[in-house]
Amino acid sequence: MKNPHRARLRVLLMATCLAAGAGGVAPGALAAKAPPARNTPAPPSDAAVEARARALLGQMTQAEKVGQLVQFFYSGTNAGATTSDASAKPYDADAAIARGEVGSLLLVTDPNEVNRLQRIAVENSRLKIPLLFGFDVIHGFHTIMPVPLAMAASWDPKVAEAGQAVAAAEARAAGVNWTFAPMVDITRDPRWGRIVEGAGEDPVLGAAMAAAQVRGFQGSYIGAPGHIIAGPKHFAGYGAATGGRDYDEVELSDSQLHNVYLPPFKAAVDAGAGNIMSAYMQLNGVPAAANGWLLNEVLRKEWGFKGFVVTDAGGVLSLPRQGAAASPEEAATRAINAGVDLSMEFPGKSPMLSLVDAVKADTVSQDTLDTAVLRLLEAKIRMGLFENPYVDPKAYAAQIADPAHAQVARTAAERSAVLLENEGGLLPLNAAKTKSIALIGPFADSWHDTLGPWVFTGPKPTGVSILEGLKAKLGTKVALSYSPGVPVPERIHKSFFDGKVNPPVPLPAFDAKSEFDKAVALAAESDVAVLVLGEAQNMAGESASREGLGLPGRQQELLEAVIATGKPVVLVLMSARPIDLKGARPAAVLDVWYPGSQGGPAVADLLMGDAVPGGKLPYSWINSASEAPYSYDFMPSHAPWGAATRYWDTATSTPRYPFGYGLSYTTFAYANLAVSKDTIAKGASLDVSFDLTNTGKRKGEEVAQLYIHQRAGTSSRPVRQLKKFARMALAPGETRRVTFTLTADDLRYWSAATRGWVEDASAFDVWVGGSSKADLAGEFTIAP
Ligand code: NOJ
């Protein structure tokens, strides 16, 4: 029988590969919806879902209702004591499920365990309401995609959509119904470890990636076969953590919030996301899990979000710690009244159970409780859990063995890479002339680090290292030698994830002094040295912020010693931050992020020219951590003449590489910009067209970008803002006329002067080009 999910995946995969070769440019097409799956059963109507949920609600006791609002971490057969109270007695979560005190679990990824737990709910609980299984499916489940930041660097939403569709298929087959992803937090401070999980600094790129990931996870509707519920997080503002320190408070102006931090969430909601996760930290003093303005006013009333809201782990119980409630009971009351439906918790006595008393005391209305319960029941109905609560472990095994999944991962890794330097056209390596390559560095043969963070041991992912990828590619044609050179650097403070969910895989032991010397000697003997340096996978992600941006451990020393051999050096960077190379200048630099399961083969293809880098930076590459936070869309100041010299103790105050930057193995030129109308009325649209030419000798892909600047208005507007982009492939010598349409939505913004959205009459600058330094300019005016 035809598998509709696989058919859809293949369509997506083809779309990803073909976006490159598509003739005629329709930039919007990159954000276009994937065709709906054929043979897919139609979703039940909203009215039918609601009626069924209400009928069930009518049979529930108050205790059963509040039980639906509890989600527990679950690991192993017994979840043990609550982590927030280590002295508490072991808690029997299985018994709590049978009593109907738990509606959802997280961290269960084994299909047999899913079935065992589901059986308790479906066979032993009074109303037989199935459990909803959630999990952090961040960039893959078994097959690991490049990290989300990397997928954003592809500037190709189809890459993210296809990657998350694979992740969803594998997760659903294991019994996972819902992912705590995508993370759509805008980040302008690369010290913050979670930068790896988002799409970087820009709201337009961020919104495109947010919507694409929701489509990938969910398919065309909630409950579509082979898909899972998407839970964009962390609502809202988490990416602006003070000082880049994880979990620290966030102070954001309303203007920044509306214009920069909320648009990716709005895009995710518009794409149909079924869940939203509230953030941990205080936003302007109010913890996000108690922020009724965010959850009830903005998310639900303004945006019309119909799904359920979950707190981040322990978010309700942390309200007293954050000084926003005097007791766990008050915390539960505050959270549900603020718009939280489900409390993610470490197992124990849930504060949500106290809501039975809160309704009696009238501090929570019956309607508020019932509405939250209905949202959870509706999610379970839509996911078909009442009809199909169990999964087939054999089907899971078949699902993860699908070779199409590895292909999606490999394509994504190739399309994510960003070429930062390529002096003298060192890359791609000339297979005919390069007789020997020295592959050096602690990450060259570490498949574990290649996967990146947020990869769990549960689903047992594997990956192919760069050494393995290059060996397979080169065969005996090129002499390939290898040395790690230095050990994988270690964190000073261990992550609380270390040893639990992401145990590092140690390299074989070696003598530090002799291995360093050996690496340098190998470089000196070879035609070219390829160094794979960066950050270990536990140096990015949650609770993984840094104070500096240098290469950890002895990697800088190794880089400098290899450069000193005089041999051509290619630096392959594996990290999710701009790395400060402190003046070391390798001839070629290829940023491959954490490229995932197929990182090895993908990097081998890129180095040897079987794939051409076409990604662009999703953030400004600042020179050092002391320049953070930074974004290219800063406001014009009274002193524009000093923009590049804001600090006197450094030669430049501008980033090393601008937002949107990335080279190719070919070159591109922009010309003949035309604006369709000099003047438009408010609410009207206009077209901006230009010629894009591949001026080099190879086929390659360029991400054309359009930026605007509003010269005068109710508020000051940024010096430039990305509004449109499209990635397209051009043959050598090919010229294509590209047209972007600017609409009223692109030209309006939220102003603190009027406390609302405005479209001003003003003159505008417009630029097109291959980065935020785009210099092919035009102008237009919105008439008063
Ligand atoms: C805490 C993290 O902030 C969140 O992103 C994650 O989904 C939950 N833990 C569950 O693992």
mmCIF file of N, CA and C in Angstrom, residues 168-217:
data_model
loop_
_atom_site.group_PDB
_atom_site.id
_atom_site.type_symbol
_atom_site.label_atom_id
_atom_site.label_comp_id
_atom_site.label_asym_id
_atom_site.label_seq_id
_atom_site.Cartn_x
_atom_site.Cartn_y
_atom_site.Cartn_z
ATOM 1 N N ALA A 168 9.536 14.346 12.330
ATOM 2 C CA ALA A 168 8.173 14.050 12.785
ATOM 3 C C ALA A 168 7.805 12.605 12.473
ATOM 4 N N ALA A 169 8.144 12.139 11.278
ATOM 5 C CA ALA A 169 7.768 10.777 10.880
ATOM 6 C C ALA A 169 8.400 9.754 11.813
ATOM 7 N N GLU A 170 9.673 9.975 12.131
ATOM 8 C CA GLU A 170 10.359 9.014 12.997
ATOM 9 C C GLU A 170 9.788 9.071 14.423
ATOM 10 N N ALA A 171 9.558 10.288 14.895
ATOM 11 C CA ALA A 171 9.057 10.447 16.259
ATOM 12 C C ALA A 171 7.656 9.854 16.390
ATOM 13 N N ARG A 172 6.815 10.139 15.421
ATOM 14 C CA ARG A 172 5.423 9.645 15.491
ATOM 15 C C ARG A 172 5.402 8.114 15.496
ATOM 16 N N ALA A 173 6.292 7.543 14.696
ATOM 17 C CA ALA A 173 6.315 6.077 14.637
ATOM 18 C C ALA A 173 6.737 5.486 15.974
ATOM 19 N N ALA A 174 7.518 6.246 16.744
ATOM 20 C CA ALA A 174 7.944 5.764 18.061
ATOM 21 C C ALA A 174 6.869 6.005 19.117
ATOM 22 N N GLY A 175 5.850 6.787 18.779
ATOM 23 C CA GLY A 175 4.786 7.060 19.734
ATOM 24 C C GLY A 175 4.823 8.461 20.303
ATOM 25 N N VAL A 176 5.721 9.287 19.790
ATOM 26 C CA VAL A 176 5.771 10.690 20.236
ATOM 27 C C VAL A 176 4.733 11.463 19.420
ATOM 28 N N ASN A 177 3.889 12.222 20.122
ATOM 29 C CA ASN A 177 2.792 12.926 19.442
ATOM 30 C C ASN A 177 3.057 14.409 19.234
ATOM 31 N N TRP A 178 4.105 14.903 19.928
ATOM 32 C CA TRP A 178 4.225 16.365 19.977
ATOM 33 C C TRP A 178 5.672 16.722 20.280
ATOM 34 N N THR A 179 6.188 17.733 19.598
ATOM 35 C CA THR A 179 7.561 18.174 19.846
ATOM 36 C C THR A 179 7.590 19.559 20.490
ATOM 37 N N PHE A 180 8.575 19.753 21.359
ATOM 38 C CA PHE A 180 8.796 21.081 21.957
ATOM 39 C C PHE A 180 9.692 21.857 20.998
ATOM 40 N N ALA A 181 9.206 22.125 19.852
ATOM 41 C CA ALA A 181 9.968 22.798 18.801
ATOM 42 C C ALA A 181 8.983 23.290 17.747
ATOM 43 N N PRO A 182 9.308 24.247 16.920
ATOM 44 C CA PRO A 182 10.630 24.860 16.810
ATOM 45 C C PRO A 182 10.873 25.922 17.881
ATOM 46 N N MET A 183 12.148 26.114 18.222
ATOM 47 C CA MET A 183 12.500 27.255 19.050
ATOM 48 C C MET A 183 12.621 28.448 18.113
ATOM 49 N N VAL A 184 11.838 29.448 18.347
ATOM 50 C CA VAL A 184 11.806 30.568 17.402
ATOM 51 C C VAL A 184 12.281 31.865 18.064
ATOM 52 N N ASP A 185 13.050 31.723 19.136
ATOM 53 C CA ASP A 185 13.563 32.910 19.835
ATOM 54 C C ASP A 185 14.621 33.614 18.998
ATOM 55 N N ILE A 186 14.422 34.889 18.771
ATOM 56 C CA ILE A 186 15.439 35.711 18.104
ATOM 57 C C ILE A 186 16.607 35.881 19.071
ATOM 58 N N THR A 187 17.815 35.827 18.540
ATOM 59 C CA THR A 187 19.009 35.940 19.383
ATOM 60 C C THR A 187 19.984 36.924 18.774
ATOM 61 N N ARG A 188 20.427 37.855 19.580
ATOM 62 C CA ARG A 188 21.385 38.838 19.085
ATOM 63 C C ARG A 188 22.648 38.835 19.931
ATOM 64 N N ASP A 189 22.766 37.812 20.736
ATOM 65 C CA ASP A 189 23.926 37.701 21.613
ATOM 66 C C ASP A 189 24.439 36.270 21.559
ATOM 67 N N PRO A 190 25.527 36.033 20.815
ATOM 68 C CA PRO A 190 25.980 34.653 20.616
ATOM 69 C C PRO A 190 26.592 34.020 21.857
ATOM 70 N N ARG A 191 26.707 34.760 22.924
ATOM 71 C CA ARG A 191 27.138 34.110 24.160
ATOM 72 C C ARG A 191 26.050 33.166 24.649
ATOM 73 N N TRP A 192 24.818 33.482 24.343
ATOM 74 C CA TRP A 192 23.678 32.680 24.790
ATOM 75 C C TRP A 192 23.715 31.321 24.094
ATOM 76 N N GLY A 193 23.786 30.253 24.881
ATOM 77 C CA GLY A 193 23.974 28.923 24.313
ATOM 78 C C GLY A 193 22.861 28.458 23.404
ATOM 79 N N ARG A 194 21.668 28.976 23.642
ATOM 80 C CA ARG A 194 20.532 28.474 22.883
ATOM 81 C C ARG A 194 20.421 29.087 21.508
ATOM 82 N N ILE A 195 21.391 29.917 21.152
ATOM 83 C CA ILE A 195 21.416 30.490 19.805
ATOM 84 C C ILE A 195 21.368 29.360 18.765
ATOM 85 N N VAL A 196 21.912 28.197 19.128
ATOM 86 C CA VAL A 196 21.985 27.051 18.217
ATOM 87 C C VAL A 196 20.605 26.542 17.808
ATOM 88 N N GLU A 197 19.593 26.806 18.641
ATOM 89 C CA GLU A 197 18.281 26.206 18.390
ATOM 90 C C GLU A 197 17.361 27.096 17.570
ATOM 91 N N GLY A 198 17.776 28.348 17.357
ATOM 92 C CA GLY A 198 16.892 29.276 16.669
ATOM 93 C C GLY A 198 17.368 29.575 15.268
ATOM 94 N N ALA A 199 16.855 30.694 14.726
ATOM 95 C CA ALA A 199 17.191 31.042 13.342
ATOM 96 C C ALA A 199 18.040 32.303 13.276
ATOM 97 N N GLY A 200 18.602 32.720 14.430
ATOM 98 C CA GLY A 200 19.514 33.853 14.392
ATOM 99 C C GLY A 200 18.868 35.162 14.777
ATOM 100 N N GLU A 201 19.333 36.242 14.147
ATOM 101 C CA GLU A 201 19.007 37.574 14.672
ATOM 102 C C GLU A 201 17.851 38.291 13.985
ATOM 103 N N ASP A 202 17.356 37.753 12.876
ATOM 104 C CA ASP A 202 16.439 38.562 12.078
ATOM 105 C C ASP A 202 14.994 38.054 12.113
ATOM 106 N N PRO A 203 14.032 38.976 12.281
ATOM 107 C CA PRO A 203 12.638 38.532 12.382
ATOM 108 C C PRO A 203 12.051 37.991 11.079
ATOM 109 N N VAL A 204 12.501 38.481 9.930
ATOM 110 C CA VAL A 204 11.917 38.001 8.666
ATOM 111 C C VAL A 204 12.424 36.593 8.359
ATOM 112 N N LEU A 205 13.740 36.399 8.467
ATOM 113 C CA LEU A 205 14.288 35.055 8.290
ATOM 114 C C LEU A 205 13.717 34.125 9.372
ATOM 115 N N GLY A 206 13.641 34.640 10.592
ATOM 116 C CA GLY A 206 13.126 33.840 11.712
ATOM 117 C C GLY A 206 11.687 33.413 11.489
ATOM 118 N N ALA A 207 10.869 34.321 10.962
ATOM 119 C CA ALA A 207 9.457 33.993 10.724
ATOM 120 C C ALA A 207 9.335 32.938 9.629
ATOM 121 N N ALA A 208 10.135 33.061 8.580
ATOM 122 C CA ALA A 208 10.067 32.083 7.483
ATOM 123 C C ALA A 208 10.460 30.697 7.988
ATOM 124 N N MET A 209 11.500 30.642 8.810
ATOM 125 C CA MET A 209 11.960 29.353 9.324
ATOM 126 C C MET A 209 10.962 28.788 10.342
ATOM 127 N N ALA A 210 10.348 29.661 11.114
ATOM 128 C CA ALA A 210 9.368 29.199 12.103
ATOM 129 C C ALA A 210 8.190 28.538 11.394
ATOM 130 N N ALA A 211 7.652 29.216 10.396
ATOM 131 C CA ALA A 211 6.487 28.671 9.682
ATOM 132 C C ALA A 211 6.848 27.370 8.969
ATOM 133 N N ALA A 212 8.022 27.343 8.355
ATOM 134 C CA ALA A 212 8.427 26.143 7.614
ATOM 135 C C ALA A 212 8.549 24.950 8.554
ATOM 136 N N GLN A 213 9.105 25.181 9.729
ATOM 137 C CA GLN A 213 9.272 24.059 10.666
ATOM 138 C C GLN A 213 7.926 23.563 11.177
ATOM 139 N N VAL A 214 7.015 24.499 11.423
ATOM 140 C CA VAL A 214 5.677 24.072 11.852
ATOM 141 C C VAL A 214 5.045 23.204 10.763
ATOM 142 N N ARG A 215 5.160 23.635 9.519
ATOM 143 C CA ARG A 215 4.595 22.830 8.419
ATOM 144 C C ARG A 215 5.262 21.456 8.355
ATOM 145 N N GLY A 216 6.586 21.447 8.547
ATOM 146 C CA GLY A 216 7.292 20.169 8.484
ATOM 147 C C GLY A 216 6.844 19.215 9.586
ATOM 148 N N PHE A 217 6.750 19.728 10.801
ATOM 149 C CA PHE A 217 6.344 18.875 11.919
ATOM 150 C C PHE A 217 4.887 18.420 11.774
#
